[in-house]
Amino acid sequence: MQVKVIDHPLIQHKLSLIRDINTGTKEFRELLEEIAMLMAYELTRNLPLEETEIETPLTKCKCKVLTGKKLGVVPILRAGLGMVNGVLKLIPAAKVGHIGVYRDPETLKPVEYYCKLPTDVAEREFIIIDPMLATGGSAVAAIEMLKVRGARNIKLMCLVAAPEGVKAVSARHPDVEIYTAAVDSHLNDHGYIVPGLGDAGDRIFGTK
Ligand code: URA
């Protein structure tokens, strides 16, 4: 399974606060953005570097700068939006696409209702963002939407994953690494992650 649990103490501490039912909308948003920034640090750990010559006030020297493919960040609507700004704080030049998927209540299959991506999909590495990897249906669909448009290098960033979601994504897209702050116990009968943190979209946008 291609899942990496980011167990940095700051992330784990903030995750515990965010899970708390008593954490209000403002604090929830702030914590989620902070966690996203810390996670982006780990996700970008292996970005390639090249040497270039820089002139400091004292002398010329060889220094490292980022090279390779440019990055694209793609939140899955709507909860993914809550993590975008944190990621962009670290990689401000990244382009941002958006994907909207809902689950058809009868077929239970994911249906695409929105997809706007950077034009140069094949030239970019992508980070798909969805804080809650529950059944994995939306993530699997979003990865497919990127792949059919030419994306080859995709990572999935979430906050909390269910084992069911990890299994679904790994089975359909074994090339996609999943980064999460926690893999929780299970999904309940309503598709919520247990213990989880409730409905991430509602908690970010204060809609409950
Ligand atoms: N989506 C959420 O927001 N929370 C869950 O627990 C599962 C899916």
PDB file of C-alpha atoms and ligand atoms in Angstrom:
ATOM      1  CA  MET A   1       0.000   0.000   0.000  1.00  0.00           C
ATOM      2  CA  GLN A   2       1.318   3.382  -1.007  1.00  0.00           C
ATOM      3  CA  VAL A   3       0.306   5.231   2.167  1.00  0.00           C
ATOM      4  CA  LYS A   4       2.582   7.510   4.134  1.00  0.00           C
ATOM      5  CA  VAL A   5       1.394   8.599   7.559  1.00  0.00           C
ATOM      6  CA  ILE A   6       3.019  11.900   8.420  1.00  0.00           C
ATOM      7  CA  ASP A   7       3.588  11.592  12.138  1.00  0.00           C
ATOM      8  CA  HIS A   8       5.322  14.915  12.772  1.00  0.00           C
ATOM      9  CA  PRO A   9       4.470  16.005  16.336  1.00  0.00           C
ATOM     10  CA  LEU A  10       3.121  19.391  15.232  1.00  0.00           C
ATOM     11  CA  ILE A  11       0.782  17.729  12.744  1.00  0.00           C
ATOM     12  CA  GLN A  12      -0.396  15.152  15.277  1.00  0.00           C
ATOM     13  CA  HIS A  13      -1.017  17.832  17.913  1.00  0.00           C
ATOM     14  CA  LYS A  14      -2.984  20.023  15.523  1.00  0.00           C
ATOM     15  CA  LEU A  15      -4.926  17.010  14.238  1.00  0.00           C
ATOM     16  CA  SER A  16      -6.065  16.212  17.773  1.00  0.00           C
ATOM     17  CA  LEU A  17      -7.312  19.788  18.185  1.00  0.00           C
ATOM     18  CA  ILE A  18      -9.110  19.677  14.859  1.00  0.00           C
ATOM     19  CA  ARG A  19     -10.888  16.430  15.754  1.00  0.00           C
ATOM     20  CA  ASP A  20     -12.321  18.007  18.919  1.00  0.00           C
ATOM     21  CA  ILE A  21     -16.058  18.670  18.626  1.00  0.00           C
ATOM     22  CA  ASN A  22     -15.519  21.899  20.597  1.00  0.00           C
ATOM     23  CA  THR A  23     -13.169  23.392  17.999  1.00  0.00           C
ATOM     24  CA  GLY A  24     -15.102  26.122  16.194  1.00  0.00           C
ATOM     25  CA  THR A  25     -15.047  27.102  12.535  1.00  0.00           C
ATOM     26  CA  LYS A  26     -12.378  29.800  12.755  1.00  0.00           C
ATOM     27  CA  GLU A  27      -9.937  27.656  14.662  1.00  0.00           C
ATOM     28  CA  PHE A  28     -10.728  24.620  12.512  1.00  0.00           C
ATOM     29  CA  ARG A  29      -9.875  26.544   9.341  1.00  0.00           C
ATOM     30  CA  GLU A  30      -6.661  27.919  10.788  1.00  0.00           C
ATOM     31  CA  LEU A  31      -5.513  24.523  12.025  1.00  0.00           C
ATOM     32  CA  LEU A  32      -6.352  22.842   8.728  1.00  0.00           C
ATOM     33  CA  GLU A  33      -4.343  25.417   6.814  1.00  0.00           C
ATOM     34  CA  GLU A  34      -1.387  24.984   9.178  1.00  0.00           C
ATOM     35  CA  ILE A  35      -1.515  21.210   8.872  1.00  0.00           C
ATOM     36  CA  ALA A  36      -1.708  21.474   5.078  1.00  0.00           C
ATOM     37  CA  MET A  37       1.417  23.627   5.067  1.00  0.00           C
ATOM     38  CA  LEU A  38       3.304  21.155   7.252  1.00  0.00           C
ATOM     39  CA  MET A  39       2.147  18.245   5.099  1.00  0.00           C
ATOM     40  CA  ALA A  40       3.205  20.053   1.927  1.00  0.00           C
ATOM     41  CA  TYR A  41       6.709  20.210   3.393  1.00  0.00           C
ATOM     42  CA  GLU A  42       6.762  16.398   3.519  1.00  0.00           C
ATOM     43  CA  LEU A  43       5.114  15.911   0.128  1.00  0.00           C
ATOM     44  CA  THR A  44       7.723  18.061  -1.561  1.00  0.00           C
ATOM     45  CA  ARG A  45      10.666  16.429   0.186  1.00  0.00           C
ATOM     46  CA  ASN A  46      11.938  14.699  -2.967  1.00  0.00           C
ATOM     47  CA  LEU A  47      11.515  17.502  -5.480  1.00  0.00           C
ATOM     48  CA  PRO A  48      14.555  17.568  -7.761  1.00  0.00           C
ATOM     49  CA  LEU A  49      17.168  20.297  -7.434  1.00  0.00           C
ATOM     50  CA  GLU A  50      19.775  21.621  -9.795  1.00  0.00           C
ATOM     51  CA  GLU A  51      22.817  23.783  -9.241  1.00  0.00           C
ATOM     52  CA  THR A  52      22.933  27.334 -10.430  1.00  0.00           C
ATOM     53  CA  GLU A  53      25.381  30.159  -9.921  1.00  0.00           C
ATOM     54  CA  ILE A  54      24.294  32.903  -7.522  1.00  0.00           C
ATOM     55  CA  GLU A  55      26.162  36.069  -6.654  1.00  0.00           C
ATOM     56  CA  THR A  56      25.935  36.922  -2.976  1.00  0.00           C
ATOM     57  CA  PRO A  57      27.104  40.325  -1.712  1.00  0.00           C
ATOM     58  CA  LEU A  58      30.475  38.585  -1.043  1.00  0.00           C
ATOM     59  CA  THR A  59      31.121  36.185  -3.893  1.00  0.00           C
ATOM     60  CA  LYS A  60      29.751  33.922  -6.580  1.00  0.00           C
ATOM     61  CA  CYS A  61      28.717  30.443  -5.467  1.00  0.00           C
ATOM     62  CA  LYS A  62      26.891  27.356  -6.655  1.00  0.00           C
ATOM     63  CA  CYS A  63      23.465  27.055  -5.069  1.00  0.00           C
ATOM     64  CA  LYS A  64      20.545  24.677  -5.440  1.00  0.00           C
ATOM     65  CA  VAL A  65      17.224  25.629  -6.940  1.00  0.00           C
ATOM     66  CA  LEU A  66      14.145  23.600  -7.806  1.00  0.00           C
ATOM     67  CA  THR A  67      14.064  21.997 -11.210  1.00  0.00           C
ATOM     68  CA  GLY A  68      11.919  19.429 -12.972  1.00  0.00           C
ATOM     69  CA  LYS A  69       8.204  19.540 -13.544  1.00  0.00           C
ATOM     70  CA  LYS A  70       6.015  22.329 -12.258  1.00  0.00           C
ATOM     71  CA  LEU A  71       3.394  21.599  -9.659  1.00  0.00           C
ATOM     72  CA  GLY A  72      -0.370  21.612  -9.815  1.00  0.00           C
ATOM     73  CA  VAL A  73      -2.639  21.514  -6.793  1.00  0.00           C
ATOM     74  CA  VAL A  74      -6.148  20.131  -7.233  1.00  0.00           C
ATOM     75  CA  PRO A  75      -8.624  20.305  -4.359  1.00  0.00           C
ATOM     76  CA  ILE A  76     -11.688  18.092  -4.587  1.00  0.00           C
ATOM     77  CA  LEU A  77     -14.692  20.346  -3.897  1.00  0.00           C
ATOM     78  CA  ARG A  78     -15.601  21.407  -1.419  1.00  0.00           C
ATOM     79  CA  ALA A  79     -13.572  20.291   1.615  1.00  0.00           C
ATOM     80  CA  GLY A  80     -10.310  20.214  -0.347  1.00  0.00           C
ATOM     81  CA  LEU A  81     -10.475  24.011  -0.539  1.00  0.00           C
ATOM     82  CA  GLY A  82      -9.673  24.166   3.173  1.00  0.00           C
ATOM     83  CA  MET A  83      -6.146  22.884   2.587  1.00  0.00           C
ATOM     84  CA  VAL A  84      -5.197  24.798  -0.568  1.00  0.00           C
ATOM     85  CA  ASN A  85      -3.894  28.003   0.999  1.00  0.00           C
ATOM     86  CA  GLY A  86      -1.626  26.108   3.367  1.00  0.00           C
ATOM     87  CA  VAL A  87      -0.056  24.262   0.435  1.00  0.00           C
ATOM     88  CA  LEU A  88       0.272  27.460  -1.606  1.00  0.00           C
ATOM     89  CA  LYS A  89       2.145  29.147   1.230  1.00  0.00           C
ATOM     90  CA  LEU A  90       4.999  26.719   0.538  1.00  0.00           C
ATOM     91  CA  ILE A  91       4.625  26.418  -3.224  1.00  0.00           C
ATOM     92  CA  PRO A  92       3.142  29.751  -4.287  1.00  0.00           C
ATOM     93  CA  ALA A  93       3.867  29.255  -7.995  1.00  0.00           C
ATOM     94  CA  ALA A  94       1.729  26.110  -8.231  1.00  0.00           C
ATOM     95  CA  LYS A  95      -1.284  26.287 -10.529  1.00  0.00           C
ATOM     96  CA  VAL A  96      -4.617  25.333  -8.955  1.00  0.00           C
ATOM     97  CA  GLY A  97      -7.242  23.162 -10.633  1.00  0.00           C
ATOM     98  CA  HIS A  98     -10.607  22.180  -9.180  1.00  0.00           C
ATOM     99  CA  ILE A  99     -12.527  18.938  -9.346  1.00  0.00           C
ATOM    100  CA  GLY A 100     -16.142  18.420  -8.314  1.00  0.00           C
ATOM    101  CA  VAL A 101     -17.488  14.908  -7.824  1.00  0.00           C
ATOM    102  CA  TYR A 102     -20.670  13.764  -6.110  1.00  0.00           C
ATOM    103  CA  ARG A 103     -21.970  10.332  -5.367  1.00  0.00           C
ATOM    104  CA  ASP A 104     -25.125   9.333  -7.272  1.00  0.00           C
ATOM    105  CA  PRO A 105     -27.589   8.301  -4.537  1.00  0.00           C
ATOM    106  CA  GLU A 106     -28.953   5.431  -6.643  1.00  0.00           C
ATOM    107  CA  THR A 107     -25.908   3.945  -8.340  1.00  0.00           C
ATOM    108  CA  LEU A 108     -23.571   5.108  -5.515  1.00  0.00           C
ATOM    109  CA  LYS A 109     -21.064   5.803  -8.303  1.00  0.00           C
ATOM    110  CA  PRO A 110     -19.097   9.061  -8.371  1.00  0.00           C
ATOM    111  CA  VAL A 111     -20.357  11.571 -10.927  1.00  0.00           C
ATOM    112  CA  GLU A 112     -18.102  14.365 -12.222  1.00  0.00           C
ATOM    113  CA  TYR A 113     -19.777  17.780 -12.191  1.00  0.00           C
ATOM    114  CA  TYR A 114     -16.800  20.118 -12.459  1.00  0.00           C
ATOM    115  CA  CYS A 115     -13.272  19.889 -13.751  1.00  0.00           C
ATOM    116  CA  LYS A 116     -11.049  22.863 -14.473  1.00  0.00           C
ATOM    117  CA  LEU A 117      -7.353  22.111 -14.701  1.00  0.00           C
ATOM    118  CA  PRO A 118      -4.234  23.953 -15.837  1.00  0.00           C
ATOM    119  CA  THR A 119      -3.838  23.646 -19.624  1.00  0.00           C
ATOM    120  CA  ASP A 120      -0.442  21.933 -19.447  1.00  0.00           C
ATOM    121  CA  VAL A 121      -1.579  18.892 -17.442  1.00  0.00           C
ATOM    122  CA  ALA A 122       1.011  16.530 -18.921  1.00  0.00           C
ATOM    123  CA  GLU A 123       3.857  18.885 -17.933  1.00  0.00           C
ATOM    124  CA  ARG A 124       2.974  18.996 -14.232  1.00  0.00           C
ATOM    125  CA  GLU A 125       3.178  16.955 -11.075  1.00  0.00           C
ATOM    126  CA  PHE A 126      -0.110  17.038  -9.218  1.00  0.00           C
ATOM    127  CA  ILE A 127      -1.191  17.024  -5.606  1.00  0.00           C
ATOM    128  CA  ILE A 128      -4.874  16.118  -5.279  1.00  0.00           C
ATOM    129  CA  ILE A 129      -6.297  17.331  -1.975  1.00  0.00           C
ATOM    130  CA  ASP A 130      -9.220  15.896  -0.051  1.00  0.00           C
ATOM    131  CA  PRO A 131      -9.077  16.051   3.756  1.00  0.00           C
ATOM    132  CA  MET A 132     -11.231  12.946   4.260  1.00  0.00           C
ATOM    133  CA  LEU A 133     -10.375   9.756   2.374  1.00  0.00           C
ATOM    134  CA  ALA A 134     -13.489   7.773   3.260  1.00  0.00           C
ATOM    135  CA  THR A 135     -14.688   5.177   0.713  1.00  0.00           C
ATOM    136  CA  GLY A 136     -12.099   6.462  -1.745  1.00  0.00           C
ATOM    137  CA  GLY A 137     -14.733   6.874  -4.471  1.00  0.00           C
ATOM    138  CA  SER A 138     -14.134  10.604  -5.034  1.00  0.00           C
ATOM    139  CA  ALA A 139     -10.363  10.259  -4.880  1.00  0.00           C
ATOM    140  CA  VAL A 140     -10.338   7.369  -7.359  1.00  0.00           C
ATOM    141  CA  ALA A 141     -12.583   9.377  -9.714  1.00  0.00           C
ATOM    142  CA  ALA A 142     -10.474  12.541  -9.350  1.00  0.00           C
ATOM    143  CA  ILE A 143      -7.263  10.626 -10.090  1.00  0.00           C
ATOM    144  CA  GLU A 144      -8.891   9.135 -13.194  1.00  0.00           C
ATOM    145  CA  MET A 145     -10.041  12.591 -14.314  1.00  0.00           C
ATOM    146  CA  LEU A 146      -6.459  13.822 -14.115  1.00  0.00           C
ATOM    147  CA  LYS A 147      -5.007  10.746 -15.785  1.00  0.00           C
ATOM    148  CA  VAL A 148      -7.344  10.826 -18.806  1.00  0.00           C
ATOM    149  CA  ARG A 149      -6.240  14.421 -19.334  1.00  0.00           C
ATOM    150  CA  GLY A 150      -2.595  13.376 -19.400  1.00  0.00           C
ATOM    151  CA  ALA A 151      -1.333  13.607 -15.819  1.00  0.00           C
ATOM    152  CA  ARG A 152       1.304  10.995 -15.027  1.00  0.00           C
ATOM    153  CA  ASN A 153       2.653  11.996 -11.651  1.00  0.00           C
ATOM    154  CA  ILE A 154       0.028  12.328  -8.927  1.00  0.00           C
ATOM    155  CA  LYS A 155       0.110  12.383  -5.144  1.00  0.00           C
ATOM    156  CA  LEU A 156      -2.964  12.352  -2.921  1.00  0.00           C
ATOM    157  CA  MET A 157      -2.967  14.514   0.194  1.00  0.00           C
ATOM    158  CA  CYS A 158      -5.564  13.918   2.871  1.00  0.00           C
ATOM    159  CA  LEU A 159      -5.861  14.618   6.555  1.00  0.00           C
ATOM    160  CA  VAL A 160      -7.624  11.517   7.816  1.00  0.00           C
ATOM    161  CA  ALA A 161      -8.011   8.274   5.886  1.00  0.00           C
ATOM    162  CA  ALA A 162     -10.144   5.200   6.453  1.00  0.00           C
ATOM    163  CA  PRO A 163      -8.534   1.832   5.704  1.00  0.00           C
ATOM    164  CA  GLU A 164     -11.318   1.285   3.147  1.00  0.00           C
ATOM    165  CA  GLY A 165     -10.328   4.426   1.238  1.00  0.00           C
ATOM    166  CA  VAL A 166      -6.633   3.614   1.305  1.00  0.00           C
ATOM    167  CA  LYS A 167      -7.393   0.141  -0.031  1.00  0.00           C
ATOM    168  CA  ALA A 168      -9.650   1.463  -2.818  1.00  0.00           C
ATOM    169  CA  VAL A 169      -7.146   4.050  -4.045  1.00  0.00           C
ATOM    170  CA  SER A 170      -4.191   1.657  -3.786  1.00  0.00           C
ATOM    171  CA  ALA A 171      -6.063  -1.021  -5.735  1.00  0.00           C
ATOM    172  CA  ARG A 172      -7.086   1.273  -8.612  1.00  0.00           C
ATOM    173  CA  HIS A 173      -4.069   3.562  -8.656  1.00  0.00           C
ATOM    174  CA  PRO A 174      -1.037   1.811  -7.160  1.00  0.00           C
ATOM    175  CA  ASP A 175       1.225   4.486  -8.657  1.00  0.00           C
ATOM    176  CA  VAL A 176      -0.376   7.234  -6.532  1.00  0.00           C
ATOM    177  CA  GLU A 177       1.210   7.823  -3.140  1.00  0.00           C
ATOM    178  CA  ILE A 178      -1.256   8.683  -0.393  1.00  0.00           C
ATOM    179  CA  TYR A 179      -0.115  11.112   2.295  1.00  0.00           C
ATOM    180  CA  THR A 180      -2.233  11.367   5.403  1.00  0.00           C
ATOM    181  CA  ALA A 181      -1.893  12.487   9.014  1.00  0.00           C
ATOM    182  CA  ALA A 182      -3.804   9.428  10.261  1.00  0.00           C
ATOM    183  CA  VAL A 183      -5.394   6.175   9.191  1.00  0.00           C
ATOM    184  CA  ASP A 184      -8.432   5.814  11.432  1.00  0.00           C
ATOM    185  CA  SER A 185     -10.363   2.749  12.517  1.00  0.00           C
ATOM    186  CA  HIS A 186     -13.206   2.303  10.004  1.00  0.00           C
ATOM    187  CA  LEU A 187     -16.179   3.831   8.203  1.00  0.00           C
ATOM    188  CA  ASN A 188     -19.577   3.850   9.893  1.00  0.00           C
ATOM    189  CA  ASP A 189     -22.841   2.947   8.141  1.00  0.00           C
ATOM    190  CA  HIS A 190     -23.215   6.537   6.894  1.00  0.00           C
ATOM    191  CA  GLY A 191     -19.780   6.611   5.319  1.00  0.00           C
ATOM    192  CA  TYR A 192     -18.196   8.725   8.060  1.00  0.00           C
ATOM    193  CA  ILE A 193     -14.685   8.009   9.233  1.00  0.00           C
ATOM    194  CA  VAL A 194     -14.497   6.817  12.867  1.00  0.00           C
ATOM    195  CA  PRO A 195     -13.264   8.461  15.031  1.00  0.00           C
ATOM    196  CA  GLY A 196     -12.639  11.047  12.295  1.00  0.00           C
ATOM    197  CA  LEU A 197     -13.688  14.654  12.788  1.00  0.00           C
ATOM    198  CA  GLY A 198     -17.208  14.760  11.377  1.00  0.00           C
ATOM    199  CA  ASP A 199     -18.073  16.419   8.078  1.00  0.00           C
ATOM    200  CA  ALA A 200     -14.968  18.314   7.044  1.00  0.00           C
ATOM    201  CA  GLY A 201     -16.832  20.594   4.610  1.00  0.00           C
ATOM    202  CA  ASP A 202     -19.386  21.603   7.228  1.00  0.00           C
ATOM    203  CA  ARG A 203     -16.691  22.235   9.808  1.00  0.00           C
ATOM    204  CA  ILE A 204     -14.613  24.353   7.403  1.00  0.00           C
ATOM    205  CA  PHE A 205     -17.507  26.401   6.098  1.00  0.00           C
ATOM    206  CA  GLY A 206     -19.671  26.483   9.223  1.00  0.00           C
ATOM    207  CA  THR A 207     -22.650  24.991   7.419  1.00  0.00           C
ATOM    208  CA  LYS A 208     -24.002  22.857  10.208  1.00  0.00           C
TER     209      LYS A 208
HETATM  210  N1  URA B   1     -16.360  13.144   4.489  1.00  0.00           N
HETATM  211  C1  URA B   1     -16.263  13.860   5.626  1.00  0.00           C
HETATM  212  O1  URA B   1     -16.293  15.069   5.616  1.00  0.00           O
HETATM  213  N2  URA B   1     -16.114  13.175   6.797  1.00  0.00           N
HETATM  214  C2  URA B   1     -16.064  11.837   6.860  1.00  0.00           C
HETATM  215  O2  URA B   1     -15.923  11.291   7.957  1.00  0.00           O
HETATM  216  C3  URA B   1     -16.181  11.114   5.659  1.00  0.00           C
HETATM  217  C4  URA B   1     -16.326  11.776   4.485  1.00  0.00           C
END
